[in-house]
Structures are given as structure tokens and as C-alpha cells.
Coordinates of N, CA and C in Angstrom, one line a residue:
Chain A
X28 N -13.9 5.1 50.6 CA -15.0 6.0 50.4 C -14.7 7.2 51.3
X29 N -15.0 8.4 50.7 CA -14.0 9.6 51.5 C -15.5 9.7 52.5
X30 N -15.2 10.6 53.6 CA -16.4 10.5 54.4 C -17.2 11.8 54.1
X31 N -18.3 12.4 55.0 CA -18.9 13.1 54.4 C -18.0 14.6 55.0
X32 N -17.1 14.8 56.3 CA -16.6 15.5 56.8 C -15.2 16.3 56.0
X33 N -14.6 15.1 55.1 CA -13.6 15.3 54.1 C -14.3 16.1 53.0
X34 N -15.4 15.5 52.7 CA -16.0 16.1 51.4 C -16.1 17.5 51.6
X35 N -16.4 18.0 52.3 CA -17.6 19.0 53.3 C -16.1 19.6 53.2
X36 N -15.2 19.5 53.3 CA -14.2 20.4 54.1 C -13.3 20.7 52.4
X37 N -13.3 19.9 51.3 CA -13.1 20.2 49.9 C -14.0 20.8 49.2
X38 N -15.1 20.7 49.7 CA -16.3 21.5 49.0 C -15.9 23.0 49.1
X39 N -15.6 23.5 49.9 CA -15.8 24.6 50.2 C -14.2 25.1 49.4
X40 N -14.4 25.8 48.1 CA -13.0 26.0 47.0 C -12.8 28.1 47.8
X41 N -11.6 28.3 47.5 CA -11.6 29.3 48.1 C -11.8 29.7 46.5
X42 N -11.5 31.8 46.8 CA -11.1 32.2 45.6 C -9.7 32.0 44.6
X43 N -10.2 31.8 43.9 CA -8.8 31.9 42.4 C -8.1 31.0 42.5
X44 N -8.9 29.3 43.2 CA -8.5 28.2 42.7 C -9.1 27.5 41.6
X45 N -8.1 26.5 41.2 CA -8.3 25.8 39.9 C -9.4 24.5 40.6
X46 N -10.0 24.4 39.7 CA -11.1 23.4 39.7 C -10.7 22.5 39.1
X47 N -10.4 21.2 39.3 CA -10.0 20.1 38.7 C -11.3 19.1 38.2
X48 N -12.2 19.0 39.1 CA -13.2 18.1 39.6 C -13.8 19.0 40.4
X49 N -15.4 19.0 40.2 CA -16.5 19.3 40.8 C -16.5 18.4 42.0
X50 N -16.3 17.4 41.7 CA -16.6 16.4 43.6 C -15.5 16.5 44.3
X51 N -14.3 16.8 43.7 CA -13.5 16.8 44.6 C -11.8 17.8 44.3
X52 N -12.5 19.3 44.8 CA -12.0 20.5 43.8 C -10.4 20.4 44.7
X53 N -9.5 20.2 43.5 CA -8.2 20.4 44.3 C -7.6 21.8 44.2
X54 N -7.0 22.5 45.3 CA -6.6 23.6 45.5 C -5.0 23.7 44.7
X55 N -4.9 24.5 43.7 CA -3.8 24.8 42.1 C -3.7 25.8 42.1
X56 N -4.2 27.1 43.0 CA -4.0 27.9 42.6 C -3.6 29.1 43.9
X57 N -2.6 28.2 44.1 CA -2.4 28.9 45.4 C -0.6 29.4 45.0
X58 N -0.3 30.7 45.3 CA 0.8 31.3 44.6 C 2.2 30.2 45.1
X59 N 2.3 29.5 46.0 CA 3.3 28.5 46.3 C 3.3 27.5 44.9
X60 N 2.0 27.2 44.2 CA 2.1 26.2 43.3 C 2.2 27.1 41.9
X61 N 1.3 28.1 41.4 CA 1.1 28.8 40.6 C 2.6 29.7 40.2
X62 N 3.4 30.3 41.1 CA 4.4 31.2 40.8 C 5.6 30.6 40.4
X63 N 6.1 28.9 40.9 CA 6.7 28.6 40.1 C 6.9 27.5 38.9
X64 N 5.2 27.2 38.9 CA 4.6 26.6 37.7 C 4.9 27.6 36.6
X65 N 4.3 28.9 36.6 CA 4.7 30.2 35.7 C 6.2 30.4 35.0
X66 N 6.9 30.3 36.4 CA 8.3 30.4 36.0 C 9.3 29.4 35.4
X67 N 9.0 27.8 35.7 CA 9.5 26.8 34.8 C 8.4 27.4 33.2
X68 N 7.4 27.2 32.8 CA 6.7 27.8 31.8 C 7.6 28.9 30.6
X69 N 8.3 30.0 31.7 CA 8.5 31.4 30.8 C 9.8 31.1 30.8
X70 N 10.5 29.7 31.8 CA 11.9 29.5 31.9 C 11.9 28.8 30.4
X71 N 11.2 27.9 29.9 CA 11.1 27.0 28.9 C 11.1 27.9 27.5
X72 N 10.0 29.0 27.6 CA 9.6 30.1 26.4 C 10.8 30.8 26.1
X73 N 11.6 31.0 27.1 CA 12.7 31.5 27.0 C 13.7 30.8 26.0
X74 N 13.7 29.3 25.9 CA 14.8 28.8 24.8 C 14.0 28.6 23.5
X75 N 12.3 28.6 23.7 CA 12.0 28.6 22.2 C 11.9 29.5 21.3
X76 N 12.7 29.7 20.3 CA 12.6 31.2 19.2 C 11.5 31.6 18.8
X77 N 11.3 32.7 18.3 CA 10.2 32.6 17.2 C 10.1 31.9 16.1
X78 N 9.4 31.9 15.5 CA 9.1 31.8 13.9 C 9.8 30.1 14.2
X79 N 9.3 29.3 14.8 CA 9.7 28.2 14.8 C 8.8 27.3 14.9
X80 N 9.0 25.9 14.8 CA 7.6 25.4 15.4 C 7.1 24.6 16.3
X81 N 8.6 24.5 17.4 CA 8.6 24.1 18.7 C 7.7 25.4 19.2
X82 N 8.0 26.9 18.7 CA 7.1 27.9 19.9 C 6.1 28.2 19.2
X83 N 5.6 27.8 17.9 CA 3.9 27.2 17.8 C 3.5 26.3 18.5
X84 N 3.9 25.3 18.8 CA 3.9 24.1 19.5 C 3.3 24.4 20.9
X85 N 4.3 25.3 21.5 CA 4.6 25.5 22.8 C 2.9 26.6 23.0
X86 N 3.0 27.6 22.1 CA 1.8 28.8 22.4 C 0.4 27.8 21.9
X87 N 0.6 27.2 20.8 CA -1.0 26.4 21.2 C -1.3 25.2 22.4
X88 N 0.0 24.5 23.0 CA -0.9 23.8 23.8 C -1.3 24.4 25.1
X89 N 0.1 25.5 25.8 CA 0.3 26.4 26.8 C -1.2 27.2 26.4
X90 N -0.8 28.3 25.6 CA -2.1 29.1 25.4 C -3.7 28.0 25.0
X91 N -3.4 27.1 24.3 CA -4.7 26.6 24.2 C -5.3 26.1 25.9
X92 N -4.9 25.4 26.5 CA -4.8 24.8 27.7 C -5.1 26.0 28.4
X93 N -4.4 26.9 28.6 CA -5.0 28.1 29.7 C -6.3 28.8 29.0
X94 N -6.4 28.7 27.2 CA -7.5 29.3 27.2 C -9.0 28.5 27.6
X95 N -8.6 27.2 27.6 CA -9.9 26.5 27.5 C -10.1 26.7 29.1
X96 N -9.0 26.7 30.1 CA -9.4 26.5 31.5 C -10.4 27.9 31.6
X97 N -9.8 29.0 30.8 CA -10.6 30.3 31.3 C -11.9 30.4 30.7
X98 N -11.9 29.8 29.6 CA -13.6 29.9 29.0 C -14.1 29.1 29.8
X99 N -13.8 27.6 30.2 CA -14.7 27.0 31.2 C -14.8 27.5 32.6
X100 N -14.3 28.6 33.1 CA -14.7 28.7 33.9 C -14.2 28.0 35.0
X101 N -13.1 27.6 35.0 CA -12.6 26.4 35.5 C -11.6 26.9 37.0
X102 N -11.2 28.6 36.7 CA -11.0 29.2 37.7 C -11.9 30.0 38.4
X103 N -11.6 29.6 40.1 CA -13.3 30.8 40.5 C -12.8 32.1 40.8
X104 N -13.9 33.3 40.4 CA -13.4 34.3 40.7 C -12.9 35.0 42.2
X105 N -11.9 35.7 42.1 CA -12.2 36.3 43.1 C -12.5 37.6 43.3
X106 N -13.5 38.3 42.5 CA -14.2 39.5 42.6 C -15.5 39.2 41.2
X107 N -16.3 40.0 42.3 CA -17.9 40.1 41.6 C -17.4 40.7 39.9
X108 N -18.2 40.3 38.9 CA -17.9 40.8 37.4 C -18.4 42.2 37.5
X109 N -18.1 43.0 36.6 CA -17.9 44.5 36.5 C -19.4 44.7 35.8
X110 N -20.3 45.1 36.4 CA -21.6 44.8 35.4 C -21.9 46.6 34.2
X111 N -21.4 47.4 35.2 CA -21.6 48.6 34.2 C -20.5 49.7 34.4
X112 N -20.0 50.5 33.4 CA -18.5 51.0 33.5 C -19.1 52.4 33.5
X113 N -18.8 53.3 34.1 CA -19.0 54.6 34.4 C -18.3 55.6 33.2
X114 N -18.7 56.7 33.3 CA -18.0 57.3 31.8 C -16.8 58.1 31.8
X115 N -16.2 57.5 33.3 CA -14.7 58.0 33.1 C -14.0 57.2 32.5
X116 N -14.6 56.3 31.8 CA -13.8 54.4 31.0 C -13.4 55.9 29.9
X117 N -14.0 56.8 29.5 CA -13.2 57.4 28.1 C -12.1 57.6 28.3
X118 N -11.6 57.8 29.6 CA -10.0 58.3 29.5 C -9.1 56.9 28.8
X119 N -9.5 55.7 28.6 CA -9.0 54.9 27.9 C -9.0 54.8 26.6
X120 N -9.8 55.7 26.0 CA -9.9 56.2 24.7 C -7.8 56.9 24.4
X121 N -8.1 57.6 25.3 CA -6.4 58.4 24.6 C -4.8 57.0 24.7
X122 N -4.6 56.5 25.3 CA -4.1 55.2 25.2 C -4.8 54.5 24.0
X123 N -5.7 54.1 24.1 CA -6.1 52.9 22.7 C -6.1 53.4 21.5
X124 N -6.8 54.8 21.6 CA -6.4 55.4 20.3 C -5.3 55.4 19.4
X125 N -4.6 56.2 20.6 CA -3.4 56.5 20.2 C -2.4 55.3 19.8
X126 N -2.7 53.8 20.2 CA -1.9 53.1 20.0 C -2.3 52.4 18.6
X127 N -3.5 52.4 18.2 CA -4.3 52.0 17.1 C -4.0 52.9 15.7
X128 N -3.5 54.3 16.2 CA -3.2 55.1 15.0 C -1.8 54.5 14.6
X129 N -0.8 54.8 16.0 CA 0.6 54.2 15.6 C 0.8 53.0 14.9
X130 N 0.1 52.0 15.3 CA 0.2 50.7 14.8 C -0.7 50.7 13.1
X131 N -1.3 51.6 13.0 CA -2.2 51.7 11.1 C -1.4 52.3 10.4
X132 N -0.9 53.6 11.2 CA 0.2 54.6 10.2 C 1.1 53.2 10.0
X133 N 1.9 52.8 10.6 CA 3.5 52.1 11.1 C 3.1 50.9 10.1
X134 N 1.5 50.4 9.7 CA 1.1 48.8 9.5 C 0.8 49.6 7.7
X135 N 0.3 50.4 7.4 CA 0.0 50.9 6.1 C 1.4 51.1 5.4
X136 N 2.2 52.4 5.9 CA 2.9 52.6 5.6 C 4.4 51.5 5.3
X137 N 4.5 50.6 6.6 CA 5.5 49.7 6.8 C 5.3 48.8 5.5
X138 N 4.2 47.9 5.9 CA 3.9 46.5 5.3 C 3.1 46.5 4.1
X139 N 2.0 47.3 4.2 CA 1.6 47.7 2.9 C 2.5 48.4 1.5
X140 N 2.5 49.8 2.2 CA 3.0 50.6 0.8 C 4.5 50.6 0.9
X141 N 5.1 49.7 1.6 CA 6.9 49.2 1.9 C 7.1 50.9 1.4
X142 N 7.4 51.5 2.5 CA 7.8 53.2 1.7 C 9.4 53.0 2.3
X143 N 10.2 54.1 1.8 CA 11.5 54.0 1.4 C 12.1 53.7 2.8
X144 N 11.3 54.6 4.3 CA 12.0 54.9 5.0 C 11.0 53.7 6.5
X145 N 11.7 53.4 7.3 CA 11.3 52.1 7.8 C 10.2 52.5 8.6
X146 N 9.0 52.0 8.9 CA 7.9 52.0 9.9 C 7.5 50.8 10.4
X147 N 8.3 50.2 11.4 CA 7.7 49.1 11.9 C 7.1 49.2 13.2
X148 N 6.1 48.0 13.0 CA 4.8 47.7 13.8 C 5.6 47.5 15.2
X149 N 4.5 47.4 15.8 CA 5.0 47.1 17.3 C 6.0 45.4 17.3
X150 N 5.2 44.6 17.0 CA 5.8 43.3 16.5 C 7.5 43.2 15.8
X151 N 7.4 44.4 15.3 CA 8.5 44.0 14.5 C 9.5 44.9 15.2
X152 N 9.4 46.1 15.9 CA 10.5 46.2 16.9 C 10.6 45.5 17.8
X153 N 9.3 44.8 18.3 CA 9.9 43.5 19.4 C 11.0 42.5 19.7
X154 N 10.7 42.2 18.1 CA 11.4 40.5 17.2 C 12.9 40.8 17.8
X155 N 13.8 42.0 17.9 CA 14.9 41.8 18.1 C 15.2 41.8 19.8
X156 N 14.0 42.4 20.4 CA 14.0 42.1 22.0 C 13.5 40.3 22.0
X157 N 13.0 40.4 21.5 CA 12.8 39.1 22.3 C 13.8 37.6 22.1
X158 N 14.3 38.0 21.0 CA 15.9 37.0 20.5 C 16.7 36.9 22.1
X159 N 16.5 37.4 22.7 CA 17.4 37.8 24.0 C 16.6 36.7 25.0
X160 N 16.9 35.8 25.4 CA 16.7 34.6 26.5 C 15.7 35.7 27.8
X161 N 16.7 36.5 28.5 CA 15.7 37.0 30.1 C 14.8 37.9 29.4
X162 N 14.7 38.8 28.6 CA 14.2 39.3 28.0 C 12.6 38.6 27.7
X163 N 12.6 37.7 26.8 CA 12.2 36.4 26.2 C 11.1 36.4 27.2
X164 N 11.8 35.3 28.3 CA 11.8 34.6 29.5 C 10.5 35.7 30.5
X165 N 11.1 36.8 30.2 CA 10.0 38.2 31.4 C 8.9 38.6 31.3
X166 N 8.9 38.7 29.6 CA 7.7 39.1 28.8 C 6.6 37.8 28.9
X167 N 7.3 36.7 29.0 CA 6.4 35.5 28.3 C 5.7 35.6 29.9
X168 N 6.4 35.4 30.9 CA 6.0 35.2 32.3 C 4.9 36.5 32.6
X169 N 4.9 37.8 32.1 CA 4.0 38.5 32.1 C 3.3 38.8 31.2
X170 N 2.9 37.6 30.3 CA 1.8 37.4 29.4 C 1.4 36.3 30.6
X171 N 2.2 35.3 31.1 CA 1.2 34.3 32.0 C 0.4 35.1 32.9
X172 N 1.0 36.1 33.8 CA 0.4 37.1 34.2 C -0.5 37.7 34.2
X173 N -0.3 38.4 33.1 CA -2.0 38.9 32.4 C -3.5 37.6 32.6
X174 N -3.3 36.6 31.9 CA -3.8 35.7 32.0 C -4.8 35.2 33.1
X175 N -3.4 34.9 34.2 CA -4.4 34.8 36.2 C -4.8 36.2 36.2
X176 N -4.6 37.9 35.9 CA -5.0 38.6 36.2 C -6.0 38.5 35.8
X177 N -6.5 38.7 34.3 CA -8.1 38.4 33.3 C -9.1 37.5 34.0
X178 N -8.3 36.6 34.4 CA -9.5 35.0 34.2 C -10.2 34.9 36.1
X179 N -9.1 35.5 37.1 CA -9.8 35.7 38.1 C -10.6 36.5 38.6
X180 N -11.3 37.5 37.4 CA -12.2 38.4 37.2 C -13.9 37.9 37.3
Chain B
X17 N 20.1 54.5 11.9 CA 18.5 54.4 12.4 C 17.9 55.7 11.7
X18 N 16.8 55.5 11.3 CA 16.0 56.5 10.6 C 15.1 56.8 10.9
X19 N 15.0 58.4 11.1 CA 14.4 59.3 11.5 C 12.5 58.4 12.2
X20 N 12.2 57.7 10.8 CA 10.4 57.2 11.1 C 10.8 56.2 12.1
X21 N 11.4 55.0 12.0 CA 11.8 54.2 12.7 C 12.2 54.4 14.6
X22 N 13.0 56.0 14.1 CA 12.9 56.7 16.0 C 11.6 56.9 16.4
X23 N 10.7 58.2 15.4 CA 9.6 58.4 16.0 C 8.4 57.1 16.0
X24 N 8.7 56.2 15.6 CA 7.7 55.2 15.8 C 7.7 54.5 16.9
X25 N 9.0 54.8 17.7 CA 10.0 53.8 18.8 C 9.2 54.8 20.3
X26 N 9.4 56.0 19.9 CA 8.7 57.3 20.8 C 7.4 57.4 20.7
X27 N 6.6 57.0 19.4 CA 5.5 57.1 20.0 C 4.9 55.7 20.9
X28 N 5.6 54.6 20.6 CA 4.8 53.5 21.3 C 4.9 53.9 22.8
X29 N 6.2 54.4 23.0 CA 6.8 54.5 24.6 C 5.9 55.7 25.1
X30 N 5.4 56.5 24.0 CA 4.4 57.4 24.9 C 3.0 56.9 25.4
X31 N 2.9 55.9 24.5 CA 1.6 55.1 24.2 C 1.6 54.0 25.7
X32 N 2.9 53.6 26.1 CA 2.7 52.8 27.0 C 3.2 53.4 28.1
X33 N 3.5 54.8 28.4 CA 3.6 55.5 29.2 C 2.1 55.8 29.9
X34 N 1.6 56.2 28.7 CA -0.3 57.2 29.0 C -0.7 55.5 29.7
X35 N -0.6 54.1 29.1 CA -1.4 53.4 29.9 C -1.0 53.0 31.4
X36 N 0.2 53.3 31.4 CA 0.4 53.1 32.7 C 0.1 54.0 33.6
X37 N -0.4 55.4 33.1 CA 0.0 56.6 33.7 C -1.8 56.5 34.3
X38 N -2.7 56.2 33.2 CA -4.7 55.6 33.2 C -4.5 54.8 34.3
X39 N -3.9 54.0 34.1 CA -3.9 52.9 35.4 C -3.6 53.0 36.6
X40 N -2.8 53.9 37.0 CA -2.0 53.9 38.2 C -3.5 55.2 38.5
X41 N -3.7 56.2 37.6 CA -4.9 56.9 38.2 C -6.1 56.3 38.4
X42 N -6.6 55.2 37.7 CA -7.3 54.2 37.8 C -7.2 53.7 39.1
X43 N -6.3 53.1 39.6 CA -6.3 52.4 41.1 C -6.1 53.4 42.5
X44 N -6.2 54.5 42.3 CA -6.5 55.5 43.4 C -8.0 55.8 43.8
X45 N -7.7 55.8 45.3 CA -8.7 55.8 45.9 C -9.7 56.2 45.5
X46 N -11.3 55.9 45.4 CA -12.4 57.0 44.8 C -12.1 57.1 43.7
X47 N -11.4 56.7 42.7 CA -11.1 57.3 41.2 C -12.4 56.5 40.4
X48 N -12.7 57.4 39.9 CA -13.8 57.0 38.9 C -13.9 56.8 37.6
X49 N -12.5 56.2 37.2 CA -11.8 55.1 36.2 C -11.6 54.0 36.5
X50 N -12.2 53.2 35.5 CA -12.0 51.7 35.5 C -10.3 51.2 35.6
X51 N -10.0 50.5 36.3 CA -9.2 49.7 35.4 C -9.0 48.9 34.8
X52 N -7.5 48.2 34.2 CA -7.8 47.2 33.1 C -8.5 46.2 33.3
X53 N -8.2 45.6 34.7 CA -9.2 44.6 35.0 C -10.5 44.7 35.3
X54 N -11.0 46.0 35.2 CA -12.4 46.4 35.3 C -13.0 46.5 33.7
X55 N -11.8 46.9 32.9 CA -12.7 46.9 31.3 C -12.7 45.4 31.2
X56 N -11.8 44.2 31.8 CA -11.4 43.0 30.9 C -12.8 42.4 31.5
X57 N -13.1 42.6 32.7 CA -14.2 41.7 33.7 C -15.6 42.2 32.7
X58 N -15.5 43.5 32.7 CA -16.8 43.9 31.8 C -17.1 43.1 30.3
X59 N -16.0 43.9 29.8 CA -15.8 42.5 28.8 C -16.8 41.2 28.8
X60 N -16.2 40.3 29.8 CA -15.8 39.2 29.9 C -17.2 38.9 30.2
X61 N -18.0 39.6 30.9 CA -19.2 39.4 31.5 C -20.5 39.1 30.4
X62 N -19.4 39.8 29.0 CA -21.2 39.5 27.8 C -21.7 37.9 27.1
X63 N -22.8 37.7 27.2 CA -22.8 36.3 26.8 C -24.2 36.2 26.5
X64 N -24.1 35.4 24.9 CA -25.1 35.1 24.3 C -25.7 33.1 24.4
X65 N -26.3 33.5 25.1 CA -27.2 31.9 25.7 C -26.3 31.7 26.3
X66 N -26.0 30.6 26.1 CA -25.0 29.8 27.1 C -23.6 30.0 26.5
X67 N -23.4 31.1 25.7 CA -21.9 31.3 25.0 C -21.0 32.1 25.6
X68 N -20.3 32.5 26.7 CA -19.5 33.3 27.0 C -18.9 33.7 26.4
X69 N -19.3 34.7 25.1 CA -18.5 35.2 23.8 C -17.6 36.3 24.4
X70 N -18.1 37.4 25.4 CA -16.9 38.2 26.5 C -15.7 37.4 26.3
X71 N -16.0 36.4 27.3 CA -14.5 35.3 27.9 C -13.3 35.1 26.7
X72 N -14.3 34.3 25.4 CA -14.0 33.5 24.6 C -13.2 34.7 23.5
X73 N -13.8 36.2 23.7 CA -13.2 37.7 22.6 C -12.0 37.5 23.4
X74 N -12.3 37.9 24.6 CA -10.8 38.7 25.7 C -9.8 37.2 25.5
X75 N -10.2 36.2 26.1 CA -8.9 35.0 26.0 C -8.5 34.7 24.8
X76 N -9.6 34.4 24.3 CA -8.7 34.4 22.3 C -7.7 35.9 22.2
X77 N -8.0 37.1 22.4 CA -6.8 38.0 21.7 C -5.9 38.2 22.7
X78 N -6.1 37.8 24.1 CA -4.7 36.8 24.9 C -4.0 36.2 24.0
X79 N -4.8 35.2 23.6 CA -4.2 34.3 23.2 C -3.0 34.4 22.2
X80 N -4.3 35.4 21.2 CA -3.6 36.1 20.3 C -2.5 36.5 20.5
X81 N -2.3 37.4 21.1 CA -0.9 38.2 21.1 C -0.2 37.3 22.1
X82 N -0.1 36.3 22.1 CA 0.7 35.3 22.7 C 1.4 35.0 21.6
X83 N 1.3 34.0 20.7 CA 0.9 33.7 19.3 C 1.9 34.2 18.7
X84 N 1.0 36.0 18.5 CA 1.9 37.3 17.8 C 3.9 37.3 18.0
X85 N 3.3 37.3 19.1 CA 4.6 38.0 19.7 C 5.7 36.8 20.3
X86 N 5.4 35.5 20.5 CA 6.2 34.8 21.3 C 6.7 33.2 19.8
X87 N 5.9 33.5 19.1 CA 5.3 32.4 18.2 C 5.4 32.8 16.4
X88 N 4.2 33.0 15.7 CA 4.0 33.5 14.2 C 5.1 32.5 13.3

């Protein structure tokens, strides 16, 4: 039976650790354990191709697994949530726009009306970067990235 | 390589130039632009009853473009 001084001393979870257990939260998310968990991860994403179904395989249990930890809540934040955005957020209008136009022109013209001369989507100039192992391997690791950045929000 | 195929290659790279370009002015001092992680946390903060539909939008098109790009 753990005593109440052990308890007392795991109770207390820092920020932007993983919660395993409410009674007894183990500390996962500390960049010694997290940075090369990531990198065996994006080392592995790295030999799985696309269009395969080892890397369906791999993005639903990997992605499903980190998505459920983030919907539950399962990591604690480390900063207060953003409760109202001021009206300089429009300067993110010229970026999203602009990339929403490229990708409709590039997605209409490409895939829809197949026109003579090539317009591929963002996706489809990737496919040939990412055939490439470190390449692969960088991107995938900074999609894990994104990820701990999002969820410890 | 043809001509649409270059300018499609230029515009994304300008596209991911401007966001990096928002963001790095975003993270200076006093700047009164969000950043990404300021739109994602806003986001993430909407929730109907007990549904964290925020979390569940922003981690699903994570997810998504996991999927997209690594996967399909």
C-alpha cells in the first residue's frame, strides 16, 4: 500500500505530462522519454510507403492512439486556453486564403477537369518527396510535432 | 516540366513562406497576432455539453493530413 507521502508527491503532475492513471499519474512526457519515442515512431514511418496498408495500419493506430489521448485530455496543459483572438488573427487570412485558392485552382483544374497541362495538388507534389526515407522520416517526425505542440495547449 | 506545374510549385512556396513569415511576426514581442498555437488553443477551447468538438475538429484534420500525406 503506497503511503500517503508517495501519493502526495505523484499527485502533484507537472505541465505537458501524460496521464496514465488518475491515482497514480506517471510522468511520459518529459522530452528525455517523448523525443526519442518520436524518433523511433518517424524512424519506423520512414520504411512505410504510401498507398500501402502497413502505413494505413501504422497512421490509424499511431494517429488514432495520439488522437484519442488528445481528445481525452489525457495531456495537461501547459498554458491557459486562448479564450478570445484579437482582430489582428486577419493577417492569417492572406496565408489560408491564398493556400485554399492554390489547392481549388490546382484540385478543379488537376483532378476534376484533367486539363491538358499538369496542376497538381499539394499532395501530389509531395508523393515524390516523400518516396525518399530522411525526407519521409522528417516530415512524419514533424507531424508528431505538431501534435505535442496542439494538444499541450 | 510545365509551365502550370512550375507556377503551382511557386505558389505553394510563397504560401508557406507568408506562413512562416505571420508566425515569426506573430511571436514578437507585443505583437498583436495570434499564433498558430494561439488559433489551434482557440479552436480547441469550443465545446458543446460535454463534447469537445474544438479538440475532436483540430485532432481529426491532424489526423487527417497524417492519413493524406503519409498514408491514402
Amino acid at each position: 500500500m503506497r503511503s500517503s507521502e508517495e501519493l502526495s508527491k505523484r499527485a502533484s503532475v507537472g505541465a505537458g505530462q501524460l496521464i496514465v492513471s488518475p491515482s497514480a499519474p506517471i510522468t511520459l512526457g518529459r522530452p528525455a522519454v517523448l523525443l526519442p519515442a518520436g524518433a523511433v515512431l518517424a524512424a519506423i514511418a520512414g520504411f512505410v510507403p504510401s498507398f500501402s496498408w502497413q502505413a494505413n495500419a501504422f497512421l490509424i493506430v499511431i494517429g488514432g492512439g495520439l488522437f484519442w489521448a488528445g481528445v481525452a485530455r489525457a495531456i495537461s496543459p501547459v498554458a491557459p486556453p486562448v479564450r478570445r483572438l484579437p482582430a489582428a488573427t486577419a493577417w492569417w487570412l492572406i496565408p489560408g486564403l491564398g493556400f485554399a485558392a492554390v489547392e481549388a485552382v490546382n484540385y478543379v483544374y488537376g483532378t476534376v477537369l484533367r486539363a491538358e497541362y499538369a496542376h497538381p495538388t499539394l499532395s501530389l507534389m509531395a508523393d515524390p518527396l516523400l518516396e525518399r526515407y530522411l525526407i519521409r522520416a522528417t516530415l512524419f517526425g514533424a507531424w508528431l510535432a505538431a501534435f505535442w505542440g496542439m494538444v499541450r495547449r | 516540366m510545365s509551365v502550370t506545374r512550375i507556377a503551382s510549385f511557386v505558389a505553394f512556396v510563397v504560401v508557406i513562406i507568408a506562413v512562416v513569415v505571420v508566425e515569426m511576426i506573430a511571436r514578437r514581442e507585443r505583437s498583436r497576432i495570434p499564433t498558430l498555437g494561439d488559433l489551434a488553443s482557440f479552436v480547441m477551447g469550443f465545446q458543446m455539453g460535454r463534447w469537445p468538438i474544438g479538440r475532436i475538429g483540430v485532432l481529426g484534420l491532424w489526423w487527417w493530413v497524417g492519413w493524406h500525406f503519409f498514408a491514402r
